[in-house]
């Protein structure tokens, strides 16, 4: 679709945000987490944090090997990317390093469940994803309910993606900084937008923590009348993200 003809659907937007650790974290995990947050805050307050460029504390971050599927990806159309619009978080880029990424779809409606499953399958071509039956082992949880309205948000939300940080403890006593994502999709939207919304929010959950300004990208900032599939620009952006350093997936000291 020519961009000039792509009309955003007014009143619908998604929100991406950070949330507090889940309540079922063990006390020992929370203690470690508080220690990490405190350490990060000390560093952050001693530097001029900017979302536009990496800051000093990120010198401690490291990149992970590029996933095979992204490594093999080649854009024959030379479509460019929107990496400069991806936000840097307090732990670097939101990168997964353990695959497959486990996705739980909390929905009892077969039709909408299948639409979300189709969105998972589309992203699975670029990063390994697996739909799981148990929510407690999921890296990404997707559910249907009305996303909350914020006081500073005037228009209705159609979706919400949040991430939270936690410490993953392994049997060999290793502690790794990890993250989990929660996606909320509004049930109050036409069915044709369900898959598009899931596709868009999964893009955030996989690490594209920002929005495109081009309507033919799945991560365009608003819904359009004819929702796009995942674009080469989306994957070019994702590939760049996965070559960046992060604190996620690396061991942390529990002093
Ligand atoms: Zn979004």
PDB file of N, CA and C in Angstrom, residues 16-113:
ATOM      1  N   UNK A  16       3.856   0.426  25.398  1.00  0.00           N
ATOM      2  CA  UNK A  16       4.900  -0.472  25.872  1.00  0.00           C
ATOM      3  C   UNK A  16       5.453   0.107  27.161  1.00  0.00           C
ATOM      4  N   UNK A  17       5.639  -0.755  28.124  1.00  0.00           N
ATOM      5  CA  UNK A  17       6.026  -0.251  29.438  1.00  0.00           C
ATOM      6  C   UNK A  17       6.771  -1.302  30.239  1.00  0.00           C
ATOM      7  N   UNK A  18       7.446  -0.840  31.253  1.00  0.00           N
ATOM      8  CA  UNK A  18       8.140  -1.699  32.202  1.00  0.00           C
ATOM      9  C   UNK A  18       7.231  -1.897  33.408  1.00  0.00           C
ATOM     10  N   UNK A  19       7.212  -3.089  33.979  1.00  0.00           N
ATOM     11  CA  UNK A  19       6.430  -3.336  35.193  1.00  0.00           C
ATOM     12  C   UNK A  19       7.329  -3.845  36.298  1.00  0.00           C
ATOM     13  N   UNK A  20       6.782  -3.902  37.486  1.00  0.00           N
ATOM     14  CA  UNK A  20       7.531  -4.411  38.625  1.00  0.00           C
ATOM     15  C   UNK A  20       7.620  -5.938  38.545  1.00  0.00           C
ATOM     16  N   UNK A  21       8.566  -6.529  39.246  1.00  0.00           N
ATOM     17  CA  UNK A  21       8.679  -7.992  39.228  1.00  0.00           C
ATOM     18  C   UNK A  21       7.381  -8.645  39.681  1.00  0.00           C
ATOM     19  N   UNK A  22       7.130  -9.826  39.140  1.00  0.00           N
ATOM     20  CA  UNK A  22       5.918 -10.548  39.505  1.00  0.00           C
ATOM     21  C   UNK A  22       5.939 -10.922  40.980  1.00  0.00           C
ATOM     22  N   UNK A  23       4.730 -11.052  41.518  1.00  0.00           N
ATOM     23  CA  UNK A  23       4.601 -11.256  42.955  1.00  0.00           C
ATOM     24  C   UNK A  23       5.107 -12.609  43.429  1.00  0.00           C
ATOM     25  N   UNK A  24       5.164 -13.582  42.522  1.00  0.00           N
ATOM     26  CA  UNK A  24       5.539 -14.908  42.986  1.00  0.00           C
ATOM     27  C   UNK A  24       7.055 -15.108  43.038  1.00  0.00           C
ATOM     28  N   UNK A  25       7.808 -14.043  42.830  1.00  0.00           N
ATOM     29  CA  UNK A  25       9.248 -14.170  42.995  1.00  0.00           C
ATOM     30  C   UNK A  25       9.573 -14.528  44.434  1.00  0.00           C
ATOM     31  N   UNK A  26      10.558 -15.384  44.603  1.00  0.00           N
ATOM     32  CA  UNK A  26      10.963 -15.763  45.942  1.00  0.00           C
ATOM     33  C   UNK A  26      11.691 -14.593  46.613  1.00  0.00           C
ATOM     34  N   UNK A  27      11.670 -14.616  47.940  1.00  0.00           N
ATOM     35  CA  UNK A  27      12.301 -13.538  48.694  1.00  0.00           C
ATOM     36  C   UNK A  27      13.776 -13.388  48.319  1.00  0.00           C
ATOM     37  N   UNK A  28      14.474 -14.536  48.185  1.00  0.00           N
ATOM     38  CA  UNK A  28      15.897 -14.458  47.861  1.00  0.00           C
ATOM     39  C   UNK A  28      16.121 -13.822  46.501  1.00  0.00           C
ATOM     40  N   UNK A  29      15.203 -14.109  45.565  1.00  0.00           N
ATOM     41  CA  UNK A  29      15.324 -13.517  44.241  1.00  0.00           C
ATOM     42  C   UNK A  29      15.115 -12.014  44.309  1.00  0.00           C
ATOM     43  N   UNK A  30      14.157 -11.598  45.140  1.00  0.00           N
ATOM     44  CA  UNK A  30      13.879 -10.167  45.251  1.00  0.00           C
ATOM     45  C   UNK A  30      15.059  -9.426  45.861  1.00  0.00           C
ATOM     46  N   UNK A  31      15.711 -10.065  46.827  1.00  0.00           N
ATOM     47  CA  UNK A  31      16.864  -9.431  47.444  1.00  0.00           C
ATOM     48  C   UNK A  31      17.948  -9.182  46.412  1.00  0.00           C
ATOM     49  N   UNK A  32      18.168 -10.199  45.586  1.00  0.00           N
ATOM     50  CA  UNK A  32      19.178 -10.045  44.533  1.00  0.00           C
ATOM     51  C   UNK A  32      18.756  -8.953  43.569  1.00  0.00           C
ATOM     52  N   UNK A  33      17.459  -8.974  43.252  1.00  0.00           N
ATOM     53  CA  UNK A  33      16.949  -7.997  42.297  1.00  0.00           C
ATOM     54  C   UNK A  33      17.122  -6.564  42.821  1.00  0.00           C
ATOM     55  N   UNK A  34      16.780  -6.382  44.096  1.00  0.00           N
ATOM     56  CA  UNK A  34      16.917  -5.057  44.696  1.00  0.00           C
ATOM     57  C   UNK A  34      18.379  -4.615  44.645  1.00  0.00           C
ATOM     58  N   UNK A  35      19.284  -5.555  44.881  1.00  0.00           N
ATOM     59  CA  UNK A  35      20.703  -5.225  44.848  1.00  0.00           C
ATOM     60  C   UNK A  35      21.117  -4.776  43.454  1.00  0.00           C
ATOM     61  N   UNK A  36      20.586  -5.458  42.459  1.00  0.00           N
ATOM     62  CA  UNK A  36      20.937  -5.085  41.086  1.00  0.00           C
ATOM     63  C   UNK A  36      20.368  -3.724  40.736  1.00  0.00           C
ATOM     64  N   UNK A  37      19.082  -3.525  41.090  1.00  0.00           N
ATOM     65  CA  UNK A  37      18.451  -2.240  40.787  1.00  0.00           C
ATOM     66  C   UNK A  37      19.206  -1.113  41.476  1.00  0.00           C
ATOM     67  N   UNK A  38      19.555  -1.335  42.739  1.00  0.00           N
ATOM     68  CA  UNK A  38      20.278  -0.308  43.472  1.00  0.00           C
ATOM     69  C   UNK A  38      21.593   0.011  42.774  1.00  0.00           C
ATOM     70  N   UNK A  39      22.289  -1.033  42.362  1.00  0.00           N
ATOM     71  CA  UNK A  39      23.554  -0.825  41.663  1.00  0.00           C
ATOM     72  C   UNK A  39      23.372  -0.072  40.373  1.00  0.00           C
ATOM     73  N   UNK A  40      22.329  -0.433  39.638  1.00  0.00           N
ATOM     74  CA  UNK A  40      22.080   0.247  38.369  1.00  0.00           C
ATOM     75  C   UNK A  40      21.717   1.703  38.595  1.00  0.00           C
ATOM     76  N   UNK A  41      20.901   1.951  39.631  1.00  0.00           N
ATOM     77  CA  UNK A  41      20.492   3.325  39.900  1.00  0.00           C
ATOM     78  C   UNK A  41      21.689   4.180  40.250  1.00  0.00           C
ATOM     79  N   UNK A  42      22.615   3.617  41.019  1.00  0.00           N
ATOM     80  CA  UNK A  42      23.810   4.372  41.377  1.00  0.00           C
ATOM     81  C   UNK A  42      24.573   4.755  40.124  1.00  0.00           C
ATOM     82  N   UNK A  43      24.699   3.810  39.223  1.00  0.00           N
ATOM     83  CA  UNK A  43      25.413   4.093  37.979  1.00  0.00           C
ATOM     84  C   UNK A  43      24.648   5.095  37.144  1.00  0.00           C
ATOM     85  N   UNK A  44      23.324   4.884  37.080  1.00  0.00           N
ATOM     86  CA  UNK A  44      22.515   5.766  36.255  1.00  0.00           C
ATOM     87  C   UNK A  44      22.568   7.203  36.754  1.00  0.00           C
ATOM     88  N   UNK A  45      22.556   7.381  38.078  1.00  0.00           N
ATOM     89  CA  UNK A  45      22.566   8.738  38.594  1.00  0.00           C
ATOM     90  C   UNK A  45      23.931   9.400  38.427  1.00  0.00           C
ATOM     91  N   UNK A  46      24.950   8.610  38.159  1.00  0.00           N
ATOM     92  CA  UNK A  46      26.263   9.202  37.978  1.00  0.00           C
ATOM     93  C   UNK A  46      26.583   9.428  36.504  1.00  0.00           C
ATOM     94  N   UNK A  47      25.632   9.135  35.650  1.00  0.00           N
ATOM     95  CA  UNK A  47      25.841   9.374  34.231  1.00  0.00           C
ATOM     96  C   UNK A  47      24.640  10.108  33.670  1.00  0.00           C
ATOM     97  N   UNK A  48      24.811  10.682  32.519  1.00  0.00           N
ATOM     98  CA  UNK A  48      23.684  11.321  31.859  1.00  0.00           C
ATOM     99  C   UNK A  48      23.022  10.299  30.965  1.00  0.00           C
ATOM    100  N   UNK A  49      21.927   9.722  31.489  1.00  0.00           N
ATOM    101  CA  UNK A  49      21.270   8.659  30.736  1.00  0.00           C
ATOM    102  C   UNK A  49      20.529   9.245  29.551  1.00  0.00           C
ATOM    103  N   UNK A  50      20.719   8.638  28.432  1.00  0.00           N
ATOM    104  CA  UNK A  50      20.021   9.063  27.234  1.00  0.00           C
ATOM    105  C   UNK A  50      19.523   7.840  26.496  1.00  0.00           C
ATOM    106  N   UNK A  51      18.244   7.853  26.122  1.00  0.00           N
ATOM    107  CA  UNK A  51      17.699   6.718  25.385  1.00  0.00           C
ATOM    108  C   UNK A  51      18.266   6.664  23.974  1.00  0.00           C
ATOM    109  N   UNK A  52      18.857   7.758  23.528  1.00  0.00           N
ATOM    110  CA  UNK A  52      19.301   7.819  22.140  1.00  0.00           C
ATOM    111  C   UNK A  52      20.663   7.178  21.927  1.00  0.00           C
ATOM    112  N   UNK A  53      21.462   7.078  22.983  1.00  0.00           N
ATOM    113  CA  UNK A  53      22.788   6.508  22.781  1.00  0.00           C
ATOM    114  C   UNK A  53      23.208   5.741  24.029  1.00  0.00           C
ATOM    115  N   UNK A  54      24.010   4.709  23.844  1.00  0.00           N
ATOM    116  CA  UNK A  54      24.454   3.922  24.988  1.00  0.00           C
ATOM    117  C   UNK A  54      25.240   4.782  25.970  1.00  0.00           C
ATOM    118  N   UNK A  55      25.142   4.465  27.253  1.00  0.00           N
ATOM    119  CA  UNK A  55      25.875   5.212  28.266  1.00  0.00           C
ATOM    120  C   UNK A  55      26.924   4.305  28.897  1.00  0.00           C
ATOM    121  N   UNK A  56      27.689   4.881  29.810  1.00  0.00           N
ATOM    122  CA  UNK A  56      28.860   4.173  30.318  1.00  0.00           C
ATOM    123  C   UNK A  56      28.564   2.823  30.945  1.00  0.00           C
ATOM    124  N   UNK A  57      27.467   2.738  31.714  1.00  0.00           N
ATOM    125  CA  UNK A  57      27.234   1.492  32.413  1.00  0.00           C
ATOM    126  C   UNK A  57      27.022   0.330  31.455  1.00  0.00           C
ATOM    127  N   UNK A  58      26.643   0.655  30.250  1.00  0.00           N
ATOM    128  CA  UNK A  58      26.424  -0.409  29.282  1.00  0.00           C
ATOM    129  C   UNK A  58      27.737  -0.987  28.764  1.00  0.00           C
ATOM    130  N   UNK A  59      28.842  -0.383  29.173  1.00  0.00           N
ATOM    131  CA  UNK A  59      30.133  -0.970  28.804  1.00  0.00           C
ATOM    132  C   UNK A  59      30.251  -2.358  29.409  1.00  0.00           C
ATOM    133  N   UNK A  60      29.487  -2.610  30.489  1.00  0.00           N
ATOM    134  CA  UNK A  60      29.529  -3.920  31.136  1.00  0.00           C
ATOM    135  C   UNK A  60      28.657  -4.937  30.409  1.00  0.00           C
ATOM    136  N   UNK A  61      27.898  -4.475  29.437  1.00  0.00           N
ATOM    137  CA  UNK A  61      27.025  -5.393  28.722  1.00  0.00           C
ATOM    138  C   UNK A  61      27.803  -6.131  27.636  1.00  0.00           C
ATOM    139  N   UNK A  62      27.229  -7.244  27.216  1.00  0.00           N
ATOM    140  CA  UNK A  62      27.850  -8.024  26.152  1.00  0.00           C
ATOM    141  C   UNK A  62      26.781  -8.466  25.164  1.00  0.00           C
ATOM    142  N   UNK A  63      27.207  -8.704  23.961  1.00  0.00           N
ATOM    143  CA  UNK A  63      26.258  -9.191  22.970  1.00  0.00           C
ATOM    144  C   UNK A  63      26.248 -10.717  22.979  1.00  0.00           C
ATOM    145  N   UNK A  64      25.133 -11.277  22.540  1.00  0.00           N
ATOM    146  CA  UNK A  64      24.991 -12.726  22.416  1.00  0.00           C
ATOM    147  C   UNK A  64      25.239 -13.118  20.956  1.00  0.00           C
ATOM    148  N   UNK A  65      25.523 -14.371  20.713  1.00  0.00           N
ATOM    149  CA  UNK A  65      25.621 -14.822  19.313  1.00  0.00           C
ATOM    150  C   UNK A  65      24.301 -14.552  18.591  1.00  0.00           C
ATOM    151  N   UNK A  66      24.394 -14.134  17.357  1.00  0.00           N
ATOM    152  CA  UNK A  66      23.185 -13.856  16.586  1.00  0.00           C
ATOM    153  C   UNK A  66      22.449 -15.174  16.319  1.00  0.00           C
ATOM    154  N   UNK A  67      21.149 -15.248  16.655  1.00  0.00           N
ATOM    155  CA  UNK A  67      20.388 -16.471  16.377  1.00  0.00           C
ATOM    156  C   UNK A  67      20.515 -16.878  14.908  1.00  0.00           C
ATOM    157  N   UNK A  68      20.558 -18.169  14.664  1.00  0.00           N
ATOM    158  CA  UNK A  68      20.825 -18.681  13.311  1.00  0.00           C
ATOM    159  C   UNK A  68      19.841 -18.116  12.289  1.00  0.00           C
ATOM    160  N   UNK A  69      18.565 -18.094  12.677  1.00  0.00           N
ATOM    161  CA  UNK A  69      17.549 -17.626  11.730  1.00  0.00           C
ATOM    162  C   UNK A  69      17.756 -16.174  11.334  1.00  0.00           C
ATOM    163  N   UNK A  70      18.166 -15.337  12.283  1.00  0.00           N
ATOM    164  CA  UNK A  70      18.433 -13.937  11.947  1.00  0.00           C
ATOM    165  C   UNK A  70      19.749 -13.807  11.187  1.00  0.00           C
ATOM    166  N   UNK A  71      20.706 -14.646  11.531  1.00  0.00           N
ATOM    167  CA  UNK A  71      21.996 -14.609  10.848  1.00  0.00           C
ATOM    168  C   UNK A  71      21.831 -14.937   9.365  1.00  0.00           C
ATOM    169  N   UNK A  72      20.883 -15.824   9.096  1.00  0.00           N
ATOM    170  CA  UNK A  72      20.661 -16.241   7.713  1.00  0.00           C
ATOM    171  C   UNK A  72      19.797 -15.253   6.939  1.00  0.00           C
ATOM    172  N   UNK A  73      19.136 -14.351   7.668  1.00  0.00           N
ATOM    173  CA  UNK A  73      18.231 -13.409   7.017  1.00  0.00           C
ATOM    174  C   UNK A  73      19.015 -12.422   6.148  1.00  0.00           C
ATOM    175  N   UNK A  74      18.578 -12.281   4.913  1.00  0.00           N
ATOM    176  CA  UNK A  74      19.161 -11.288   4.019  1.00  0.00           C
ATOM    177  C   UNK A  74      18.037 -10.536   3.347  1.00  0.00           C
ATOM    178  N   UNK A  75      18.106  -9.231   3.398  1.00  0.00           N
ATOM    179  CA  UNK A  75      17.084  -8.392   2.782  1.00  0.00           C
ATOM    180  C   UNK A  75      17.499  -8.092   1.338  1.00  0.00           C
ATOM    181  N   UNK A  76      16.893  -8.776   0.424  1.00  0.00           N
ATOM    182  CA  UNK A  76      17.237  -8.585  -0.987  1.00  0.00           C
ATOM    183  C   UNK A  76      16.639  -7.300  -1.541  1.00  0.00           C
ATOM    184  N   UNK A  77      15.725  -6.696  -0.779  1.00  0.00           N
ATOM    185  CA  UNK A  77      15.067  -5.478  -1.256  1.00  0.00           C
ATOM    186  C   UNK A  77      15.729  -4.215  -0.728  1.00  0.00           C
ATOM    187  N   UNK A  78      16.709  -4.380   0.144  1.00  0.00           N
ATOM    188  CA  UNK A  78      17.432  -3.243   0.706  1.00  0.00           C
ATOM    189  C   UNK A  78      16.455  -2.182   1.245  1.00  0.00           C
ATOM    190  N   UNK A  79      15.574  -2.607   2.119  1.00  0.00           N
ATOM    191  CA  UNK A  79      14.471  -1.748   2.574  1.00  0.00           C
ATOM    192  C   UNK A  79      14.825  -0.830   3.744  1.00  0.00           C
ATOM    193  N   UNK A  80      15.989  -1.045   4.356  1.00  0.00           N
ATOM    194  CA  UNK A  80      16.357  -0.188   5.485  1.00  0.00           C
ATOM    195  C   UNK A  80      15.751  -0.683   6.785  1.00  0.00           C
ATOM    196  N   UNK A  81      15.818   0.154   7.799  1.00  0.00           N
ATOM    197  CA  UNK A  81      15.304  -0.255   9.107  1.00  0.00           C
ATOM    198  C   UNK A  81      14.913   0.977   9.910  1.00  0.00           C
ATOM    199  N   UNK A  82      14.449   0.751  11.137  1.00  0.00           N
ATOM    200  CA  UNK A  82      14.122   1.870  12.047  1.00  0.00           C
ATOM    201  C   UNK A  82      14.776   1.633  13.400  1.00  0.00           C
ATOM    202  N   UNK A  83      15.971   1.088  13.361  1.00  0.00           N
ATOM    203  CA  UNK A  83      16.710   0.790  14.593  1.00  0.00           C
ATOM    204  C   UNK A  83      16.882   2.046  15.459  1.00  0.00           C
ATOM    205  N   UNK A  84      17.017   3.198  14.820  1.00  0.00           N
ATOM    206  CA  UNK A  84      17.215   4.431  15.594  1.00  0.00           C
ATOM    207  C   UNK A  84      15.988   4.802  16.420  1.00  0.00           C
ATOM    208  N   UNK A  85      14.882   4.140  16.215  1.00  0.00           N
ATOM    209  CA  UNK A  85      13.680   4.423  16.997  1.00  0.00           C
ATOM    210  C   UNK A  85      13.456   3.399  18.110  1.00  0.00           C
ATOM    211  N   UNK A  86      14.368   2.455  18.232  1.00  0.00           N
ATOM    212  CA  UNK A  86      14.258   1.445  19.290  1.00  0.00           C
ATOM    213  C   UNK A  86      14.865   1.998  20.575  1.00  0.00           C
ATOM    214  N   UNK A  87      14.096   1.922  21.653  1.00  0.00           N
ATOM    215  CA  UNK A  87      14.536   2.521  22.916  1.00  0.00           C
ATOM    216  C   UNK A  87      15.474   1.581  23.676  1.00  0.00           C
ATOM    217  N   UNK A  88      16.455   2.222  24.250  1.00  0.00           N
ATOM    218  CA  UNK A  88      17.384   1.495  25.108  1.00  0.00           C
ATOM    219  C   UNK A  88      16.794   1.438  26.516  1.00  0.00           C
ATOM    220  N   UNK A  89      16.813   0.282  27.152  1.00  0.00           N
ATOM    221  CA  UNK A  89      16.289   0.178  28.509  1.00  0.00           C
ATOM    222  C   UNK A  89      17.440   0.236  29.515  1.00  0.00           C
ATOM    223  N   UNK A  90      17.086   0.138  30.784  1.00  0.00           N
ATOM    224  CA  UNK A  90      18.098   0.207  31.834  1.00  0.00           C
ATOM    225  C   UNK A  90      19.049  -0.978  31.834  1.00  0.00           C
ATOM    226  N   UNK A  91      18.707  -2.013  31.090  1.00  0.00           N
ATOM    227  CA  UNK A  91      19.591  -3.192  31.012  1.00  0.00           C
ATOM    228  C   UNK A  91      20.119  -3.397  29.596  1.00  0.00           C
ATOM    229  N   UNK A  92      19.999  -2.373  28.786  1.00  0.00           N
ATOM    230  CA  UNK A  92      20.435  -2.507  27.400  1.00  0.00           C
ATOM    231  C   UNK A  92      19.251  -2.884  26.522  1.00  0.00           C
ATOM    232  N   UNK A  93      19.514  -3.574  25.458  1.00  0.00           N
ATOM    233  CA  UNK A  93      18.434  -3.965  24.555  1.00  0.00           C
ATOM    234  C   UNK A  93      17.741  -5.218  25.078  1.00  0.00           C
ATOM    235  N   UNK A  94      16.445  -5.324  24.794  1.00  0.00           N
ATOM    236  CA  UNK A  94      15.640  -6.450  25.295  1.00  0.00           C
ATOM    237  C   UNK A  94      15.823  -7.644  24.362  1.00  0.00           C
ATOM    238  N   UNK A  95      16.846  -8.404  24.650  1.00  0.00           N
ATOM    239  CA  UNK A  95      17.261  -9.492  23.763  1.00  0.00           C
ATOM    240  C   UNK A  95      17.082 -10.828  24.467  1.00  0.00           C
ATOM    241  N   UNK A  96      16.485 -11.773  23.744  1.00  0.00           N
ATOM    242  CA  UNK A  96      16.365 -13.143  24.253  1.00  0.00           C
ATOM    243  C   UNK A  96      17.601 -13.920  23.821  1.00  0.00           C
ATOM    244  N   UNK A  97      18.053 -14.791  24.700  1.00  0.00           N
ATOM    245  CA  UNK A  97      19.228 -15.605  24.356  1.00  0.00           C
ATOM    246  C   UNK A  97      18.995 -17.095  24.573  1.00  0.00           C
ATOM    247  N   UNK A  98      17.831 -17.449  25.132  1.00  0.00           N
ATOM    248  CA  UNK A  98      17.467 -18.858  25.300  1.00  0.00           C
ATOM    249  C   UNK A  98      16.284 -19.160  24.381  1.00  0.00           C
ATOM    250  N   UNK A  99      16.466 -20.153  23.544  1.00  0.00           N
ATOM    251  CA  UNK A  99      15.425 -20.473  22.562  1.00  0.00           C
ATOM    252  C   UNK A  99      15.000 -21.936  22.673  1.00  0.00           C
ATOM    253  N   UNK A 100      13.735 -22.247  22.328  1.00  0.00           N
ATOM    254  CA  UNK A 100      12.738 -21.309  21.817  1.00  0.00           C
ATOM    255  C   UNK A 100      12.174 -20.418  22.926  1.00  0.00           C
ATOM    256  N   UNK A 101      11.705 -19.260  22.509  1.00  0.00           N
ATOM    257  CA  UNK A 101      11.021 -18.370  23.441  1.00  0.00           C
ATOM    258  C   UNK A 101       9.620 -18.947  23.655  1.00  0.00           C
ATOM    259  N   UNK A 102       9.265 -19.171  24.911  1.00  0.00           N
ATOM    260  CA  UNK A 102       8.003 -19.852  25.218  1.00  0.00           C
ATOM    261  C   UNK A 102       6.853 -18.844  25.351  1.00  0.00           C
ATOM    262  N   UNK A 103       5.797 -19.112  24.601  1.00  0.00           N
ATOM    263  CA  UNK A 103       4.644 -18.195  24.556  1.00  0.00           C
ATOM    264  C   UNK A 103       3.406 -18.919  25.052  1.00  0.00           C
ATOM    265  N   UNK A 104       2.717 -18.301  25.990  1.00  0.00           N
ATOM    266  CA  UNK A 104       1.455 -18.855  26.486  1.00  0.00           C
ATOM    267  C   UNK A 104       0.311 -17.941  26.050  1.00  0.00           C
ATOM    268  N   UNK A 105      -0.695 -18.530  25.424  1.00  0.00           N
ATOM    269  CA  UNK A 105      -1.857 -17.759  24.953  1.00  0.00           C
ATOM    270  C   UNK A 105      -3.034 -18.072  25.866  1.00  0.00           C
ATOM    271  N   UNK A 106      -3.422 -17.114  26.678  1.00  0.00           N
ATOM    272  CA  UNK A 106      -4.497 -17.287  27.649  1.00  0.00           C
ATOM    273  C   UNK A 106      -5.811 -16.849  27.013  1.00  0.00           C
ATOM    274  N   UNK A 107      -6.425 -17.754  26.298  1.00  0.00           N
ATOM    275  CA  UNK A 107      -7.663 -17.410  25.599  1.00  0.00           C
ATOM    276  C   UNK A 107      -8.485 -18.674  25.388  1.00  0.00           C
ATOM    277  N   UNK A 108      -9.740 -18.600  25.712  1.00  0.00           N
ATOM    278  CA  UNK A 108     -10.607 -19.774  25.569  1.00  0.00           C
ATOM    279  C   UNK A 108     -11.408 -19.731  24.274  1.00  0.00           C
ATOM    280  N   UNK A 109     -11.317 -18.624  23.541  1.00  0.00           N
ATOM    281  CA  UNK A 109     -12.024 -18.515  22.272  1.00  0.00           C
ATOM    282  C   UNK A 109     -11.148 -19.075  21.153  1.00  0.00           C
ATOM    283  N   UNK A 110     -11.626 -20.119  20.516  1.00  0.00           N
ATOM    284  CA  UNK A 110     -10.810 -20.807  19.507  1.00  0.00           C
ATOM    285  C   UNK A 110     -10.403 -19.867  18.378  1.00  0.00           C
ATOM    286  N   UNK A 111     -11.331 -19.052  17.901  1.00  0.00           N
ATOM    287  CA  UNK A 111     -11.045 -18.199  16.745  1.00  0.00           C
ATOM    288  C   UNK A 111      -9.913 -17.208  17.040  1.00  0.00           C
ATOM    289  N   UNK A 112     -10.013 -16.533  18.169  1.00  0.00           N
ATOM    290  CA  UNK A 112      -8.977 -15.555  18.484  1.00  0.00           C
ATOM    291  C   UNK A 112      -7.670 -16.250  18.881  1.00  0.00           C
ATOM    292  N   UNK A 113      -7.775 -17.411  19.553  1.00  0.00           N
ATOM    293  CA  UNK A 113      -6.561 -18.174  19.905  1.00  0.00           C
ATOM    294  C   UNK A 113      -5.791 -18.509  18.645  1.00  0.00           C
TER     295      UNK A 113
END
